[in-house]
Short mmCIF file of N, CA and C in Angstrom, two decimals:
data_model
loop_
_atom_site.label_atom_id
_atom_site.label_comp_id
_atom_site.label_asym_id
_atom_site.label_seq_id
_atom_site.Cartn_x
_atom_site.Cartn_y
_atom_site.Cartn_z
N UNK F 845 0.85 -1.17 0.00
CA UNK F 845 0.00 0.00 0.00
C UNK F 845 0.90 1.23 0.00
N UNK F 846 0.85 1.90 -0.64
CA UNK F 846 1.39 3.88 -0.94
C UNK F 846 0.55 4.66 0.28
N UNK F 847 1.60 4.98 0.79
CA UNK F 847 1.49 6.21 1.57
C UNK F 847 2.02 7.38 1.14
N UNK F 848 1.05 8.77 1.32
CA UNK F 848 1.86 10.06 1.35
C UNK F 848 1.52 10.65 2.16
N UNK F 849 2.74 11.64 2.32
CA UNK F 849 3.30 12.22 3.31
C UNK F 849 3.43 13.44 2.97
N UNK F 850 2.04 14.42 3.37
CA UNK F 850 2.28 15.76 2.75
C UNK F 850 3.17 16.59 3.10
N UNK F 851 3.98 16.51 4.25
CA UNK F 851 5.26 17.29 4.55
C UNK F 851 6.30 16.70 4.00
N UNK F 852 6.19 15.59 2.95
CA UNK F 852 7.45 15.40 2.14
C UNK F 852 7.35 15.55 0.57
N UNK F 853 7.26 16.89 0.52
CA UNK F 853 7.29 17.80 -1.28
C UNK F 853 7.94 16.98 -2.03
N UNK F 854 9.10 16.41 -1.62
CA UNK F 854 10.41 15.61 -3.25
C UNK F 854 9.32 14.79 -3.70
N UNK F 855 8.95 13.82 -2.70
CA UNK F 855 8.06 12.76 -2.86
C UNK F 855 6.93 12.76 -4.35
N UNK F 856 6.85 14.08 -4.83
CA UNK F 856 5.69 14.01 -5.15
C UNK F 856 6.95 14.05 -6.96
N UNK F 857 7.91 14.12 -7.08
CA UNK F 857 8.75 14.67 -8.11
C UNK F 857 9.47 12.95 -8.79
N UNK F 858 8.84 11.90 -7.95
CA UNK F 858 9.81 11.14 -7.80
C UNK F 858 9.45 9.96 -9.52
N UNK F 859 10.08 9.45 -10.28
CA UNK F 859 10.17 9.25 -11.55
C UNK F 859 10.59 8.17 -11.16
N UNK F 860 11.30 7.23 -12.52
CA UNK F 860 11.34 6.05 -12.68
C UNK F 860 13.06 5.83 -12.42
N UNK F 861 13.42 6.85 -12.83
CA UNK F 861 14.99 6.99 -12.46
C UNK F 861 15.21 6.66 -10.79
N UNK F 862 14.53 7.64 -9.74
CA UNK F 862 15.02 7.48 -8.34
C UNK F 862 14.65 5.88 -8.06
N UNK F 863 13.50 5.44 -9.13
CA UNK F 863 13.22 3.73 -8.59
C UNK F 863 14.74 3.18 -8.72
N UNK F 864 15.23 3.61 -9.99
CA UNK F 864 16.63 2.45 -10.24
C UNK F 864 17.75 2.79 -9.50
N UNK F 865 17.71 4.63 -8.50
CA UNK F 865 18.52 4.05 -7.23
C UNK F 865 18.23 4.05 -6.20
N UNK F 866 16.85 3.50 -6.22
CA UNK F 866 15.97 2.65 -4.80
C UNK F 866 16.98 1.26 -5.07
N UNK F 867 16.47 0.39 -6.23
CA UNK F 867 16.94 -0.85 -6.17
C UNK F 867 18.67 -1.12 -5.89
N UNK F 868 18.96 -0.38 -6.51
CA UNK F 868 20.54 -0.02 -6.12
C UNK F 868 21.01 -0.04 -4.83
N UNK F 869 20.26 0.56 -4.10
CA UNK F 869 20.63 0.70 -2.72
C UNK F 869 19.97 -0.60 -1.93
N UNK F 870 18.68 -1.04 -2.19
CA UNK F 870 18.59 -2.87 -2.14
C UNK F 870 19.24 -3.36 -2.32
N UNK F 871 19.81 -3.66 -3.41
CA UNK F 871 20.69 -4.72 -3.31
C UNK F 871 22.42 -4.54 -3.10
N UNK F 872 22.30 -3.29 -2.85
CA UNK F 872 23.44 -3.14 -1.71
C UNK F 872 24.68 -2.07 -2.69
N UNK F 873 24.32 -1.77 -3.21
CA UNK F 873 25.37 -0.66 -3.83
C UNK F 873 24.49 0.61 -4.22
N UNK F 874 25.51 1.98 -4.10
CA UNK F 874 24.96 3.13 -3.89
C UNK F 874 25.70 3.81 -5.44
N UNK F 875 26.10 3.50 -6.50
CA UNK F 875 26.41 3.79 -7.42
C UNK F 875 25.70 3.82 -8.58
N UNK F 876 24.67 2.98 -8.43
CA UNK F 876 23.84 2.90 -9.66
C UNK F 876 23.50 3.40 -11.11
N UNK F 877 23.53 4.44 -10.22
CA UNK F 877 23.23 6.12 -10.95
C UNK F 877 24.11 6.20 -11.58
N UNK F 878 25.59 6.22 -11.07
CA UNK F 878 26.53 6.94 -11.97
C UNK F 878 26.62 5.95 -12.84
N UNK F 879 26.82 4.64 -12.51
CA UNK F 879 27.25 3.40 -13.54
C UNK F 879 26.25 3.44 -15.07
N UNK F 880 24.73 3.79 -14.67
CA UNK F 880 24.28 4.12 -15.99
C UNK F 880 24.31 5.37 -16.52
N UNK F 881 24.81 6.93 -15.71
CA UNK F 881 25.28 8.02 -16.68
C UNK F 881 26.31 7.51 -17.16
N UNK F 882 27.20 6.62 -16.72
CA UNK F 882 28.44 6.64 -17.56
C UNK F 882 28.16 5.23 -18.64
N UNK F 883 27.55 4.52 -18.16
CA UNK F 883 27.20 3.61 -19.53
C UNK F 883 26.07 4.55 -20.64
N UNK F 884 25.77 5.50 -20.90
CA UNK F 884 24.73 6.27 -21.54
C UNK F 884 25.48 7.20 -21.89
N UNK F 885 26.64 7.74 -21.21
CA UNK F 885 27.30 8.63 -21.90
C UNK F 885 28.22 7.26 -23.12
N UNK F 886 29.11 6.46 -22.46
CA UNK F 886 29.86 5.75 -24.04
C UNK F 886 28.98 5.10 -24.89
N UNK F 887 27.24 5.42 -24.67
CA UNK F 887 26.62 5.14 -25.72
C UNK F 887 26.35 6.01 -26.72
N UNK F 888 26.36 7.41 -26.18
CA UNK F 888 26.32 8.60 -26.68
C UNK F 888 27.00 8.72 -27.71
N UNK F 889 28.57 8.43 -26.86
CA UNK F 889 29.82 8.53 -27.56
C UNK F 889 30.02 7.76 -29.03
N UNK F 890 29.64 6.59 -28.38
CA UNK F 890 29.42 5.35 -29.76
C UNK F 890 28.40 6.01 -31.21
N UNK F 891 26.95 6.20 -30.72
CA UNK F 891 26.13 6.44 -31.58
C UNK F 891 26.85 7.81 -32.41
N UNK F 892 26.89 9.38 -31.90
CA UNK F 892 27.44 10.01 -32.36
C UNK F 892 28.41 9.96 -33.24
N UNK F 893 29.72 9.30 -32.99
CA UNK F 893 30.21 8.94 -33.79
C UNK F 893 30.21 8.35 -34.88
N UNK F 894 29.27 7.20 -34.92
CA UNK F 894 28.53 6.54 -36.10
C UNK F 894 27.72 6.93 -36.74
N UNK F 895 26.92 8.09 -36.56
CA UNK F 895 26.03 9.13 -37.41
C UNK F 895 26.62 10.14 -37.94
N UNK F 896 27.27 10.43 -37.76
CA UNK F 896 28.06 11.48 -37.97
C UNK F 896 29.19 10.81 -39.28
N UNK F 897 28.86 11.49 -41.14
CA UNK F 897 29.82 10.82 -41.84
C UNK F 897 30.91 11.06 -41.82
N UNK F 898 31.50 12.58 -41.96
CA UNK F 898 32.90 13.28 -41.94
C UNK F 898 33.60 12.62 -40.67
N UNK F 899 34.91 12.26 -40.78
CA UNK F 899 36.14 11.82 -39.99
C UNK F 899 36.51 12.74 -39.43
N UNK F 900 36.69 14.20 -40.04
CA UNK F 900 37.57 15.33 -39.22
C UNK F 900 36.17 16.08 -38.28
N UNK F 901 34.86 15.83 -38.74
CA UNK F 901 34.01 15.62 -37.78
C UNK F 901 33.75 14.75 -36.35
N UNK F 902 34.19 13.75 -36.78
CA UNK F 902 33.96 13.06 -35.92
C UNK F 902 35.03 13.43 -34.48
N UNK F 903 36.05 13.26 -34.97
CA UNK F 903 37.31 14.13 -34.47
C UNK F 903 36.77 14.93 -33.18
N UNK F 904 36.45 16.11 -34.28
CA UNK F 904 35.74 17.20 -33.45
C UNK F 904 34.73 17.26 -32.23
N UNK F 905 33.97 16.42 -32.83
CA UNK F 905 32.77 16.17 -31.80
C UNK F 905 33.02 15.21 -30.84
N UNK F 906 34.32 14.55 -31.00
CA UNK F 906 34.73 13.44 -29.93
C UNK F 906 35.19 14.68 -28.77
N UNK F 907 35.94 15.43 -29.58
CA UNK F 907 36.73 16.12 -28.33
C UNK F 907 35.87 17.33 -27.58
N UNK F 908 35.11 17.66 -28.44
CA UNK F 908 33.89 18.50 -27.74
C UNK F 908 33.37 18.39 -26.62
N UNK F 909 32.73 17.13 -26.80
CA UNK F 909 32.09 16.09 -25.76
C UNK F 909 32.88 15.81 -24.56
N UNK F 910 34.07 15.30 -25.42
CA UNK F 910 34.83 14.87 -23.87
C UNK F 910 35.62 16.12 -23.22
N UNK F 911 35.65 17.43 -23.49
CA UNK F 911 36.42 18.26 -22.80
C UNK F 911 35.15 19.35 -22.18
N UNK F 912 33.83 18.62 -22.61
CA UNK F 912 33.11 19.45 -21.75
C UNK F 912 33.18 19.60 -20.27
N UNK F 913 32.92 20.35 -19.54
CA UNK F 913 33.46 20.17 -17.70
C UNK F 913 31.98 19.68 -17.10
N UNK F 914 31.07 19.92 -17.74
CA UNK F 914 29.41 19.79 -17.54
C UNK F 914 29.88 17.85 -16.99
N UNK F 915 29.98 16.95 -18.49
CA UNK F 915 29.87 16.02 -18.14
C UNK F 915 31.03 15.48 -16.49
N UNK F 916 31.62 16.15 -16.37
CA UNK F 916 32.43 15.65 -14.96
C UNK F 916 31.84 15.83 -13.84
N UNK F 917 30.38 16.24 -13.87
CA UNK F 917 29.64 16.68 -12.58
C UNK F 917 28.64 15.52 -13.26
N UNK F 918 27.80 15.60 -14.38
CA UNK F 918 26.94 14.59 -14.41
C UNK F 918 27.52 12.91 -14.42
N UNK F 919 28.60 12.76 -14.55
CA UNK F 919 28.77 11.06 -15.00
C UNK F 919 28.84 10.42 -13.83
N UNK F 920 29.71 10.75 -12.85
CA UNK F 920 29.48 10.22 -11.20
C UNK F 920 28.52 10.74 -10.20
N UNK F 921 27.29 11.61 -10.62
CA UNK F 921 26.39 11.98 -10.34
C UNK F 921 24.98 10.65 -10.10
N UNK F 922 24.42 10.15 -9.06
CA UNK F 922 23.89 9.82 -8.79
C UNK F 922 22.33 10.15 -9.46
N UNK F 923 22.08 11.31 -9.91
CA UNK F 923 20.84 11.65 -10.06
C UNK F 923 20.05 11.39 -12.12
N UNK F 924 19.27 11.04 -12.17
CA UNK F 924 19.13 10.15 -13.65
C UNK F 924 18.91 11.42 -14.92
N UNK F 925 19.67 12.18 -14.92
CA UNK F 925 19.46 13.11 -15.53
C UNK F 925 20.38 12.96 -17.11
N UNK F 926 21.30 12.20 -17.10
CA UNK F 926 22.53 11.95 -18.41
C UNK F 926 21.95 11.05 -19.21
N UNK F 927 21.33 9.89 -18.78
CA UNK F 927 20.55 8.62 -19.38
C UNK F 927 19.44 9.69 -19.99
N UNK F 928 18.81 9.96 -19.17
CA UNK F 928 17.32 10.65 -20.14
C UNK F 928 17.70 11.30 -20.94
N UNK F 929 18.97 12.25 -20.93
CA UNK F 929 19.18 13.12 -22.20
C UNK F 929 19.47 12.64 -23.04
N UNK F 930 20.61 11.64 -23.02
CA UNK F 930 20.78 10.45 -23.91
C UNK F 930 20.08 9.52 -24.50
N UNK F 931 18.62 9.17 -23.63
CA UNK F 931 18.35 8.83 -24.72
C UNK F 931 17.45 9.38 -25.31
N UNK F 932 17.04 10.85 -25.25
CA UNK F 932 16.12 11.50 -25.74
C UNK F 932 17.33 11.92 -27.36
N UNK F 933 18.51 12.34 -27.03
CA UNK F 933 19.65 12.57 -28.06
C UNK F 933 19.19 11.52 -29.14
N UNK F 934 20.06 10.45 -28.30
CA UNK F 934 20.16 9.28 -29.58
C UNK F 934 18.83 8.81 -30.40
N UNK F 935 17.82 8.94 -29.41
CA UNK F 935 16.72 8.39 -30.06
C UNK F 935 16.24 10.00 -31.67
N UNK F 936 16.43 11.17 -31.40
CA UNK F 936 16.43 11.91 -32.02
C UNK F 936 17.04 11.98 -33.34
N UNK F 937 18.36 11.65 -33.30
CA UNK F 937 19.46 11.53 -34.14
C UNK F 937 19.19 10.23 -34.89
N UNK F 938 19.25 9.16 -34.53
CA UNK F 938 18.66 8.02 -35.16
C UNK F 938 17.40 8.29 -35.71
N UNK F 939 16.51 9.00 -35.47
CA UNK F 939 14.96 8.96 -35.95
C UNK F 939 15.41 9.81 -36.95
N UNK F 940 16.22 10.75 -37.05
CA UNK F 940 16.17 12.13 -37.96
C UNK F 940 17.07 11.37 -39.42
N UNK F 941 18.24 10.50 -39.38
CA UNK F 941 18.77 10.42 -40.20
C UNK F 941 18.31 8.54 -40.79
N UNK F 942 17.88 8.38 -40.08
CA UNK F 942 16.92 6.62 -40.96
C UNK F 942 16.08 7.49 -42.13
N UNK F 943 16.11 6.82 -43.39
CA UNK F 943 14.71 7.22 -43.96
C UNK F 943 13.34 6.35 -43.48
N UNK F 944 13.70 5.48 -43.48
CA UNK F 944 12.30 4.45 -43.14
C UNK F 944 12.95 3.69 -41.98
N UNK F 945 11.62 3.76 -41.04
CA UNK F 945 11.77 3.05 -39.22
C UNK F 945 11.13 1.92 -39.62
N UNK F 946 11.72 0.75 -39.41
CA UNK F 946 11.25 -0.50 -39.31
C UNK F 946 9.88 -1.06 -38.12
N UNK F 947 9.70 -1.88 -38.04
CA UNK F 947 8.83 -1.89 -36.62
C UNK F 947 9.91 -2.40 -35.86
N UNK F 948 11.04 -2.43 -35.58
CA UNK F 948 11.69 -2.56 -34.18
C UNK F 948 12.37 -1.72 -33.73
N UNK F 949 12.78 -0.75 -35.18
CA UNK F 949 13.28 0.65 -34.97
C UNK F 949 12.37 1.66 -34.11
N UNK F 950 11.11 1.70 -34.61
CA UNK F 950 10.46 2.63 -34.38
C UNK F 950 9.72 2.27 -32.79
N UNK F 951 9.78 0.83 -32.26
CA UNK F 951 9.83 0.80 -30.85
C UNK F 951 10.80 1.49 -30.49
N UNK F 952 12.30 1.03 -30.89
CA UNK F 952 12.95 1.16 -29.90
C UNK F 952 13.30 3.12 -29.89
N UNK F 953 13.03 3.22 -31.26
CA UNK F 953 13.12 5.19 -30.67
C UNK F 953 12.21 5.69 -29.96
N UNK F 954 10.78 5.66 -30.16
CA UNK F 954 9.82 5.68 -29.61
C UNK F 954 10.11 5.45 -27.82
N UNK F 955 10.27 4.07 -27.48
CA UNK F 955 10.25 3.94 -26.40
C UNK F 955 11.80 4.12 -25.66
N UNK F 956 12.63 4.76 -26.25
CA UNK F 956 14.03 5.56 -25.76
C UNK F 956 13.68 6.53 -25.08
N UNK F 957 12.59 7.51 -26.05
CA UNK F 957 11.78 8.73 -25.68
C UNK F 957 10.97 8.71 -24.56
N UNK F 958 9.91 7.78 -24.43
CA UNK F 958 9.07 7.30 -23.14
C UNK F 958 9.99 6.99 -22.09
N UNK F 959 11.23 6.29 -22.24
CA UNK F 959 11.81 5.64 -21.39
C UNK F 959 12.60 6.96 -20.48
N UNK F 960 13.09 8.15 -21.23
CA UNK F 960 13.34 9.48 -20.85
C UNK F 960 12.31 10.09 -19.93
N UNK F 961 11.19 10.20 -20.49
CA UNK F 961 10.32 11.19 -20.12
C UNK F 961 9.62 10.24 -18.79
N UNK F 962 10.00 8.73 -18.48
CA UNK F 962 9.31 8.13 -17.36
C UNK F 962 10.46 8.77 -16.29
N UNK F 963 11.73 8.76 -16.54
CA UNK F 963 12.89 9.03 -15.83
C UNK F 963 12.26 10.18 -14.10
N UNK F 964 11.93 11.55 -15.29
CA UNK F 964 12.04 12.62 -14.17
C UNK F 964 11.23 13.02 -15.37
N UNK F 965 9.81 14.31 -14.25
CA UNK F 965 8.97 14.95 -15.14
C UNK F 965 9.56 15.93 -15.81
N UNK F 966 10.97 16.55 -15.24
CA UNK F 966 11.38 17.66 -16.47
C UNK F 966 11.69 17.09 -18.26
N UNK F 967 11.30 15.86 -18.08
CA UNK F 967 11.55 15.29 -19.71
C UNK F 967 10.25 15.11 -20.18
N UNK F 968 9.07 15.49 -20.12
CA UNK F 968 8.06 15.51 -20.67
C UNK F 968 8.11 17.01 -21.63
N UNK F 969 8.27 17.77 -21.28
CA UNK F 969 8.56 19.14 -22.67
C UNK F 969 9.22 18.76 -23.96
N UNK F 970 10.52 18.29 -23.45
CA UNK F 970 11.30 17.63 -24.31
C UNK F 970 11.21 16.67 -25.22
N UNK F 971 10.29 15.55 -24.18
CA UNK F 971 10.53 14.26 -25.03
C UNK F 971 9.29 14.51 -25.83
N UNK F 972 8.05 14.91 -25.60
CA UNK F 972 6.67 15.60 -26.32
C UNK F 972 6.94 16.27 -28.07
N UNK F 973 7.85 17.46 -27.67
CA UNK F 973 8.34 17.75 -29.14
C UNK F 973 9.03 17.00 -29.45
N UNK F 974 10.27 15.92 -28.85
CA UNK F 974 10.51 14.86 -30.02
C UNK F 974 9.91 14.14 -30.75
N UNK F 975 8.54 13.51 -30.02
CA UNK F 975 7.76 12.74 -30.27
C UNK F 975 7.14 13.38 -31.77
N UNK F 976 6.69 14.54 -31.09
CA UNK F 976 6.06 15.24 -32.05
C UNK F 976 6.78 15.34 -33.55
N UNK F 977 8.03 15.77 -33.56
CA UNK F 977 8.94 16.22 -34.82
C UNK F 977 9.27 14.58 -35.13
N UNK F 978 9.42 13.49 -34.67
CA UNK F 978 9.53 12.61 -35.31
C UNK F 978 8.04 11.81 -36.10
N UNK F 979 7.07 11.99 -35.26
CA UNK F 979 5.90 11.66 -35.94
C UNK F 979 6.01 12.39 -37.10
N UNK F 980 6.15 13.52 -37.33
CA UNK F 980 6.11 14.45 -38.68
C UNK F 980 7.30 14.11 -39.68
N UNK F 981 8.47 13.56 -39.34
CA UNK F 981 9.20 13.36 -40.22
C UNK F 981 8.64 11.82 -40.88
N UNK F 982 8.08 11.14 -39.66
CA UNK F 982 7.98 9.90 -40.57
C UNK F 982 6.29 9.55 -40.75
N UNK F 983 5.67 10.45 -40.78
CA UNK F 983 4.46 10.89 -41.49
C UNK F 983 3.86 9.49 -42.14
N UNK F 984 4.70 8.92 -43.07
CA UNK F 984 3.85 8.13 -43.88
C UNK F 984 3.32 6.40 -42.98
N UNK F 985 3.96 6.35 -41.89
CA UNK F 985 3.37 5.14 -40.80
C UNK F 985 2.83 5.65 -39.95
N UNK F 986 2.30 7.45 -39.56
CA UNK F 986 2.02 7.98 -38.55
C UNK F 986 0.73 6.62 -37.63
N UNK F 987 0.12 6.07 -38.44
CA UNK F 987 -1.12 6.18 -37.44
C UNK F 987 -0.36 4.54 -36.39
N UNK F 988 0.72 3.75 -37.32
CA UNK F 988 0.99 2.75 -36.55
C UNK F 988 1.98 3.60 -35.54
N UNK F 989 3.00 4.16 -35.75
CA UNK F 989 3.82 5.33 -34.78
C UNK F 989 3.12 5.76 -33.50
N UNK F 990 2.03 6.02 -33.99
CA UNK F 990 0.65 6.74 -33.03
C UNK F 990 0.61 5.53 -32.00
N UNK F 991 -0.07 4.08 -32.24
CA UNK F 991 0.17 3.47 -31.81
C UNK F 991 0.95 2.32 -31.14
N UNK F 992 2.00 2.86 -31.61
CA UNK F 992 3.44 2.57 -30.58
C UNK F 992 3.42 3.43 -29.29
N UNK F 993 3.18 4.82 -29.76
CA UNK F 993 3.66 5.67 -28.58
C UNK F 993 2.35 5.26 -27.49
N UNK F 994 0.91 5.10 -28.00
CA UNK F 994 -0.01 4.63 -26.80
C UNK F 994 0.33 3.97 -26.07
N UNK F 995 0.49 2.63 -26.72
CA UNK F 995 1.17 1.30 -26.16
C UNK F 995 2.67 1.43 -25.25
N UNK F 996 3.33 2.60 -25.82
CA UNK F 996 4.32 2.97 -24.79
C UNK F 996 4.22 3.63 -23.50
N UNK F 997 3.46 4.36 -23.94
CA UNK F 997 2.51 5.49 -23.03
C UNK F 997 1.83 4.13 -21.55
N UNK F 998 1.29 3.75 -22.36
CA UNK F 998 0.61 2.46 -21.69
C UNK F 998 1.63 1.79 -20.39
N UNK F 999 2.61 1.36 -21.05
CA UNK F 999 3.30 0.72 -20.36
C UNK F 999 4.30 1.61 -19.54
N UNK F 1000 4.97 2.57 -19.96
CA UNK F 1000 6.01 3.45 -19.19
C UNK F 1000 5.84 4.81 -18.10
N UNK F 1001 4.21 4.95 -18.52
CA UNK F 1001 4.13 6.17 -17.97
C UNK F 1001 2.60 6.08 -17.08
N UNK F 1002 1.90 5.64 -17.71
CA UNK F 1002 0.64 5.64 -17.04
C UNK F 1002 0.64 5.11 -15.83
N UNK F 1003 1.32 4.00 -15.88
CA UNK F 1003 1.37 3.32 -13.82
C UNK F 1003 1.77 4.70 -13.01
N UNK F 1004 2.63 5.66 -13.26
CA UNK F 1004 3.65 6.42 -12.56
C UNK F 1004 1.75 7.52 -12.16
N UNK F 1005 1.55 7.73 -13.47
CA UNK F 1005 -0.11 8.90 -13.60
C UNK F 1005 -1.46 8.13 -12.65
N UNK F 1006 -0.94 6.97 -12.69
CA UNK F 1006 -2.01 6.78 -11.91
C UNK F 1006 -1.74 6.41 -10.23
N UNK F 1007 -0.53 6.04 -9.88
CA UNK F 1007 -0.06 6.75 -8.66
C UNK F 1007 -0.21 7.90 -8.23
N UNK F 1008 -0.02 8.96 -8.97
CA UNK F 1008 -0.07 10.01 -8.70
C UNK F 1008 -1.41 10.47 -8.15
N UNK F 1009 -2.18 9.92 -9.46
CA UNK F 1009 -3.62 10.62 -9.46
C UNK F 1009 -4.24 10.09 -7.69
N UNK F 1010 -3.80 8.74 -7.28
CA UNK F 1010 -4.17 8.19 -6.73
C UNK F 1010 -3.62 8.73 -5.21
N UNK F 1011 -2.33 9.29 -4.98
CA UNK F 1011 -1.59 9.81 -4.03
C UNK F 1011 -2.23 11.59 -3.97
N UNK F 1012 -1.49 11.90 -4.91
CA UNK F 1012 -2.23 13.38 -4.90
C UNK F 1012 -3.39 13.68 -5.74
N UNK F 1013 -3.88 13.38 -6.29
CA UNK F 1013 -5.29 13.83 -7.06
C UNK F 1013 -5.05 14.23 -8.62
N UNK F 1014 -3.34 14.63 -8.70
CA UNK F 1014 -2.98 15.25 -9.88
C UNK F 1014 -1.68 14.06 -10.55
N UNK F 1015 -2.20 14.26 -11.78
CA UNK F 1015 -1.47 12.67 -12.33
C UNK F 1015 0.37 13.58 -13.02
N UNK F 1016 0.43 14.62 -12.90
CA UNK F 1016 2.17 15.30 -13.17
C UNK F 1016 1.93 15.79 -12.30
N UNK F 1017 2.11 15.67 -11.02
CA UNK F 1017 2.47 16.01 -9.69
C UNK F 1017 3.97 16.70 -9.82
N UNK F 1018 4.30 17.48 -9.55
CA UNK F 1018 4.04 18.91 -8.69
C UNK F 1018 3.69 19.87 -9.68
N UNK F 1019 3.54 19.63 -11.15
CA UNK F 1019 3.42 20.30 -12.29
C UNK F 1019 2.54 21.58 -11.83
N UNK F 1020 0.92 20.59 -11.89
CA UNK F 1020 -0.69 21.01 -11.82
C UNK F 1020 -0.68 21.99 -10.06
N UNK F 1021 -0.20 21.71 -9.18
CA UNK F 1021 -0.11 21.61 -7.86
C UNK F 1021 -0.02 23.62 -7.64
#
């Protein structure tokens, strides 16, 4: 049974990310977090590179990335904020340069995006216009696309909305509040 605790505000912010370092800390390690910013950042690293055709590009954008000072606060950072961007990135970049999404493609960008925006509610702005600009680029499967994202919707996000609705009354808690 869910309890809330109206003198505890975070509570109401809490996403699918703080679940994976709930379990983390179950089963007995407090790193979680960083181990998947930093597995999500050398995925970053990987994909980028491979989309990207030019060599003296690639170059570039290797060293970009890695001499940013940003990522040295997010990668051993505990909090799920590098994964969601990542995969809101990759799933973007992959959707933008495929001409045609297969049906396992278009799960897995699709639900990269959901899988972001279940993270922490500040990825619902974000992942919304991705959703959006990729439905429009790939226009001609929109209505099966459509129903990927339900079915994603379904599965990634709605349990979290109906906690909510069910805890506080409002299903994007602290959004509406």
């Amino acid at each position: 049974v869910l309890n809330s605790h109206p003198e505890w505000k975070l509570e109401r912010v809490i996403g699918l990310g703080e679940y994976f370092n709930l379990i983390g800390l179950i089963i007995g390690t407090d790193n979680i977090g960083s181990c998947l910013n930093f597995f999500s950042f050398c995925t970053f690293l990987y994909v980028a590179y491979t989309y990207t055709a030019d060599n003296k590009s690639n170059i570039l954008l290797f060293y970009l990335i890695l001499t940013t000072p940003l990522f040295l606060f997010l990668i051993p950072n505990q909090k799920p904020q590098l994964y969601g961007v990542c995969a809101i990135i990759i799933s973007l970049l992959a959707g933008l340069t495929l001409k045609r999404l297969s049906l396992s493609r278009s799960i897995v960008i699709f639900g990269a995006i959901f899988f972001a925006i279940s993270l922490k509610y500040q990825f619902y702005l974000s992942g919304v216009i991705c959703i959006m600009i990729l439905l429009f680029v790939h226009r001609k499967n929109i209505f099966l696309n459509i129903f990927y994202c339900i079915l994603l919707y379904v599965v990634l996000i709605l349990p979290q909305h109906l906690m909510k609705i069910d805890l506080y009354g409002n299903p994007i808690a602290p959004m509406l509040s």
